Amino acid sequence: METLKFGTRGSALARRQTQLVIDDLTSRFPYIRCEVVVLQTAGDRWQDRPIWNLGDKGVFVRPLEQALLDGRVDLAVHSLKDVPADDDAAGIGLVAFPQREDARDVLISRNGGTLDALPQEARVATGSLRRRMQLRSIRPDLVLVDVRGNVDTRLRKLDEGQYDALVLAAAGLKRLGLEERVSEYFTVDRLVPDAGQGILAIQGRAGDPASDIVSVLDDESTRTCATAERSTVRALGADCRSPVGVHAQVMGDRLFICAIAAADSESLAISDRIEGKRVLAAGLGRELGERLKEEILRELGTTSTS
């Protein structure tokens, strides 16, 4: 086979994630040659806009999908949380989910302290409505500040004193070798992660030999969790403007899913959980999402009539 071309976004984290996939693949098939093709997305260009004002998560993946369809690349590597749950571009699909990295959110504070130790009205930066919703319920006094940019940019702004603390995903910091900056790891019960957080998704063309080759990297438990979490989000009808957290965990033949959602980051957060056989991942996620949606609608109805 000729050289496999991997499409990726241009950030240091995206490049690192793609290289991790390539390293894993070539360790199994040393004869395979790989090339990285860097593509810019609208999400990368519009760094001055909050994520929830970009339209939808597809702004981070569409140029890579188009490059797949055009044949400019053979495979694309995404952070799964950037791929819309209803993404169904014809002719391409998510062909492998390598083993999940740490799914938790973390706090990085200027003084190394925890969230509970932050002073009253401390400025905490996050670019996520999901995190805002949950942080507000834990510490209503916090001043939540929007932030965009890659990991290095966000850390630099923290070090410059633009805010007192920053919330990021553990997975990205670990992949970049920056875990020493972490002040606190949040349990998935205290700050429910984004659906797909910590999971890489390899996208390829249906029936293409390249897709068949990278399928060896697929981790069954990770795929099960990805299926459940994305099914929950799909049932909720959520997008990048929706404050939703979902996390699934496989234990033996059982699957445990917890989720939290609200109509918006200012509304009452509704949480729920479900468990069942892991082979029923899609159905369990759908049931949990439907229950949350019904509860949110009920709460909105109660609020509007009170």
Coordinates of C-alpha atoms in Angstrom, one line a residue:
M1 CA 0.0 0.0 0.0
E2 CA 1.1 3.6 -0.7
T3 CA 1.6 6.1 2.1
L4 CA -1.4 6.6 4.3
K5 CA -2.4 10.2 4.6
F6 CA -3.9 11.3 8.0
G7 CA -5.8 14.5 8.1
T8 CA -5.7 16.6 11.3
R9 CA -6.3 20.1 12.6
G10 CA -3.2 22.2 13.1
S11 CA -3.1 22.7 16.9
A12 CA -0.3 21.1 18.9
L13 CA -2.8 18.8 20.6
A14 CA -4.5 17.7 17.3
R15 CA -1.1 16.9 15.8
R16 CA 0.0 15.0 18.9
Q17 CA -3.2 13.0 18.9
T18 CA -2.7 12.1 15.3
Q19 CA 0.9 11.1 16.0
L20 CA -0.2 8.9 18.8
V21 CA -2.5 7.0 16.4
I22 CA 0.3 6.7 13.8
D23 CA 2.7 5.5 16.4
D24 CA 0.3 2.8 17.6
L25 CA -0.5 1.7 14.0
T26 CA 3.2 1.6 12.9
S27 CA 4.2 -0.4 16.0
R28 CA 1.8 -3.1 14.8
F29 CA 2.6 -2.7 11.1
P30 CA 6.2 -1.4 10.8
Y31 CA 6.1 -1.5 7.0
I32 CA 3.3 1.1 6.7
R33 CA 4.3 4.6 5.8
C34 CA 2.2 7.5 7.1
E35 CA 2.0 11.2 6.3
V36 CA 0.2 14.0 8.2
V37 CA -1.9 16.5 6.3
V38 CA -2.8 19.6 8.3
L39 CA -6.1 21.3 7.5
Q40 CA -7.6 24.4 9.0
T41 CA -11.2 24.4 10.2
A42 CA -13.6 27.3 10.8
G43 CA -13.4 26.6 14.5
D44 CA -9.7 27.2 14.4
R45 CA -10.1 30.5 12.4
W46 CA -12.8 32.0 14.6
Q47 CA -10.8 32.2 17.9
D48 CA -12.6 35.4 19.0
R49 CA -16.0 33.7 19.2
P50 CA -17.3 31.5 22.1
I51 CA -17.7 27.9 21.0
W52 CA -21.5 28.0 21.5
N53 CA -21.7 30.8 18.9
L54 CA -20.0 28.9 16.1
G55 CA -23.2 27.2 15.0
D56 CA -22.4 23.6 15.8
K57 CA -19.6 21.3 16.5
G58 CA -19.3 20.4 12.9
V59 CA -17.1 23.4 12.3
F60 CA -14.2 21.4 13.8
V61 CA -14.6 18.4 11.5
R62 CA -16.1 19.3 8.2
P63 CA -12.9 20.3 6.3
L64 CA -11.4 17.0 7.3
E65 CA -14.5 15.1 6.2
Q66 CA -14.4 16.9 2.9
A67 CA -10.7 16.0 2.4
L68 CA -11.7 12.4 3.0
L69 CA -14.5 12.6 0.4
D70 CA -12.1 14.3 -2.1
G71 CA -9.4 11.7 -1.6
R72 CA -6.9 14.2 -0.3
V73 CA -6.5 12.2 2.9
D74 CA -7.2 8.5 3.7
L75 CA -8.1 8.9 7.3
A76 CA -8.9 11.7 9.7
V77 CA -8.3 11.9 13.5
H78 CA -10.7 13.8 15.7
S79 CA -11.4 14.3 19.3
L80 CA -14.7 12.5 19.5
K81 CA -16.3 15.3 21.6
D82 CA -15.9 17.6 18.5
V83 CA -17.8 15.2 16.2
P84 CA -21.6 15.9 16.3
A85 CA -23.6 13.0 17.6
D86 CA -25.8 13.1 14.5
D87 CA -22.9 13.2 12.1
D88 CA -23.7 10.9 9.2
A89 CA -21.8 12.2 6.2
A90 CA -22.4 9.8 3.3
G91 CA -19.6 7.5 2.4
I92 CA -17.5 8.0 5.5
G93 CA -17.7 6.8 9.1
L94 CA -16.0 6.4 12.4
V95 CA -14.0 3.3 11.9
A96 CA -11.9 3.0 15.1
F97 CA -11.9 4.3 18.7
P98 CA -8.5 3.7 20.3
Q99 CA -8.4 3.1 24.1
R100 CA -9.8 6.0 26.0
E101 CA -7.5 8.4 27.8
D102 CA -8.6 10.0 31.2
A103 CA -12.1 11.4 30.7
R104 CA -12.1 13.7 33.7
D105 CA -12.0 17.5 33.8
V106 CA -9.3 19.2 35.8
L107 CA -8.7 22.5 37.5
I108 CA -5.5 24.4 37.0
S109 CA -5.2 27.3 39.5
R110 CA -2.5 30.0 39.7
N111 CA -1.7 29.0 43.3
G112 CA -2.1 25.3 42.9
G113 CA -5.2 25.2 45.1
T114 CA -8.5 23.3 44.6
L115 CA -11.9 24.6 43.5
D116 CA -13.1 24.7 47.1
A117 CA -10.0 26.7 48.1
L118 CA -10.5 29.4 45.5
P119 CA -11.4 32.8 47.1
Q120 CA -14.9 34.3 46.8
E121 CA -15.7 35.6 43.3
A122 CA -12.6 34.1 41.9
R123 CA -12.3 34.3 38.1
V124 CA -12.5 30.8 36.5
A125 CA -12.1 30.4 32.8
T126 CA -13.8 27.9 30.6
G127 CA -15.1 27.8 27.0
S128 CA -17.8 25.2 27.8
L129 CA -21.5 25.8 28.7
R130 CA -21.4 22.3 30.3
R131 CA -18.7 23.3 32.7
R132 CA -20.3 26.6 33.4
M133 CA -23.6 24.9 34.3
Q134 CA -21.9 22.6 36.8
L135 CA -19.4 25.0 38.2
R136 CA -22.2 27.4 38.9
S137 CA -24.1 24.8 40.9
I138 CA -20.9 24.0 43.0
R139 CA -19.7 27.6 43.5
P140 CA -22.4 30.2 42.6
D141 CA -20.1 33.0 43.7
L142 CA -17.5 32.3 40.9
V143 CA -17.0 34.7 38.1
L144 CA -17.0 32.5 35.0
V145 CA -14.9 33.9 32.1
D146 CA -15.1 32.7 28.5
V147 CA -11.8 31.5 27.0
R148 CA -10.8 30.2 23.5
G149 CA -7.5 29.2 22.0
N150 CA -5.2 26.1 22.2
V151 CA -4.0 24.7 25.5
D152 CA -0.7 26.7 25.5
T153 CA -2.7 29.9 24.9
R154 CA -5.1 29.2 27.8
L155 CA -2.2 28.4 30.2
R156 CA -0.4 31.5 29.2
K157 CA -3.4 33.7 29.9
L158 CA -3.7 32.0 33.3
D159 CA 0.0 32.7 34.1
E160 CA -0.5 36.3 33.0
G161 CA -3.2 36.7 35.7
Q162 CA -6.2 37.1 33.3
Y163 CA -8.0 34.7 35.6
D164 CA -7.5 32.8 38.8
A165 CA -8.1 29.2 37.5
L166 CA -8.8 27.3 34.4
V167 CA -10.8 24.2 33.7
L168 CA -9.6 21.8 30.9
A169 CA -9.9 18.2 29.9
A170 CA -7.3 15.9 31.6
A171 CA -6.8 13.9 28.3
G172 CA -5.4 16.8 26.4
L173 CA -3.0 17.8 29.2
K174 CA -1.7 14.2 29.5
R175 CA -1.2 13.8 25.8
L176 CA 0.8 17.0 25.7
G177 CA 2.8 16.0 28.8
L178 CA 1.4 18.9 30.9
E179 CA -0.3 16.9 33.7
E180 CA 2.1 18.5 36.2
R181 CA 0.0 21.7 35.8
V182 CA -3.1 20.0 37.3
S183 CA -4.2 21.4 40.6
E184 CA -7.3 19.1 41.0
Y185 CA -8.9 16.2 39.2
F186 CA -12.7 16.3 39.3
T187 CA -14.5 13.0 39.7
V188 CA -16.9 12.2 36.8
D189 CA -19.8 12.5 39.4
R190 CA -18.8 16.0 40.5
L191 CA -18.1 17.4 37.0
V192 CA -19.7 15.1 34.4
P193 CA -17.5 15.2 31.3
D194 CA -18.5 16.0 27.7
A195 CA -19.7 13.0 25.7
G196 CA -16.7 11.4 24.1
Q197 CA -14.2 13.3 26.2
G198 CA -10.8 11.5 26.2
I199 CA -11.8 9.4 23.1
L200 CA -10.1 9.7 19.7
A201 CA -12.1 8.9 16.7
I202 CA -10.6 7.7 13.4
Q203 CA -12.7 8.5 10.4
G204 CA -12.4 6.8 7.1
R205 CA -14.2 6.0 3.8
A206 CA -16.6 3.1 3.8
G207 CA -15.0 0.0 2.2
D208 CA -11.6 1.6 1.9
P209 CA -8.5 -0.6 2.7
A210 CA -7.2 2.2 4.9
S211 CA -10.3 1.9 7.1
D212 CA -9.8 -1.8 7.4
I213 CA -6.2 -1.4 8.4
V214 CA -6.8 1.1 11.3
S215 CA -9.8 -1.0 12.6
V216 CA -7.1 -3.0 14.5
L217 CA -6.8 0.0 16.8
D218 CA -10.5 -0.2 17.8
D219 CA -11.0 -0.8 21.6
E220 CA -14.3 -2.6 22.3
S221 CA -14.9 -1.0 25.7
T222 CA -14.2 2.5 24.3
R223 CA -16.5 1.9 21.4
T224 CA -19.2 0.8 23.8
C225 CA -18.9 4.0 25.9
A226 CA -18.7 6.2 22.8
T227 CA -21.9 4.6 21.5
A228 CA -23.8 5.1 24.8
E229 CA -22.7 8.6 25.3
R230 CA -23.4 9.7 21.7
S231 CA -26.8 8.0 21.9
T232 CA -27.7 10.0 25.0
V233 CA -26.8 13.3 23.4
R234 CA -28.7 12.3 20.2
A235 CA -31.8 11.5 22.2
L236 CA -31.5 14.9 24.0
G237 CA -31.2 16.7 20.6
A238 CA -28.2 18.5 22.0
D239 CA -25.6 20.5 20.1
C240 CA -22.7 22.9 21.0
R241 CA -25.2 25.3 22.5
S242 CA -26.5 22.7 24.9
P243 CA -25.0 22.3 28.4
V244 CA -24.8 18.5 28.5
G245 CA -22.4 16.1 30.3
V246 CA -22.5 12.3 29.7
H247 CA -20.1 9.6 30.9
A248 CA -20.2 5.8 30.4
Q249 CA -18.1 3.2 32.1
V250 CA -17.9 -0.5 31.4
M251 CA -17.5 -3.0 34.3
G252 CA -17.5 -6.6 33.2
D253 CA -20.6 -7.1 31.1
R254 CA -22.4 -4.1 32.6
L255 CA -22.5 -0.5 31.5
F256 CA -23.1 2.5 33.8
I257 CA -24.0 5.9 32.4
C258 CA -24.4 9.1 34.3
A259 CA -25.6 12.4 32.6
I260 CA -26.5 16.0 33.5
A261 CA -28.3 18.5 31.3
A262 CA -30.2 21.7 31.3
A263 CA -32.1 23.9 28.9
D264 CA -29.3 26.5 29.1
S265 CA -26.4 27.2 31.4
E266 CA -28.6 29.4 33.6
S267 CA -31.4 26.8 34.1
L268 CA -31.7 24.1 36.8
A269 CA -29.4 21.2 36.0
I270 CA -31.1 17.8 35.8
S271 CA -29.0 14.7 36.5
D272 CA -29.8 11.0 36.0
R273 CA -28.1 7.6 35.6
I274 CA -28.8 4.2 34.2
E275 CA -27.2 0.8 34.0
G276 CA -27.6 -2.4 32.1
K277 CA -25.9 -4.9 29.8
R278 CA -23.1 -3.4 27.8
V279 CA -24.4 -4.9 24.6
L280 CA -27.4 -2.6 24.9
A281 CA -25.3 0.5 24.9
A282 CA -27.2 2.4 22.3
G283 CA -30.6 1.7 23.8
L284 CA -29.5 2.5 27.3
G285 CA -28.1 5.9 26.2
R286 CA -31.2 6.6 24.2
E287 CA -33.4 5.8 27.2
L288 CA -31.3 8.0 29.5
G289 CA -31.4 10.9 27.0
E290 CA -35.2 10.7 26.6
R291 CA -35.7 10.7 30.4
L292 CA -33.5 13.8 30.8
K293 CA -35.3 15.5 27.9
E294 CA -38.7 14.8 29.5
E295 CA -37.6 16.1 32.9
I296 CA -36.2 19.3 31.3
L297 CA -39.4 19.9 29.4
R298 CA -41.4 19.3 32.6
E299 CA -39.2 21.7 34.5
L300 CA -39.6 24.4 31.8
G301 CA -43.4 23.9 31.9
T302 CA -43.4 24.3 35.7
T303 CA -41.2 27.4 35.4
S304 CA -43.3 29.0 32.7
T305 CA -46.6 28.5 34.6
S306 CA -45.3 29.4 38.1

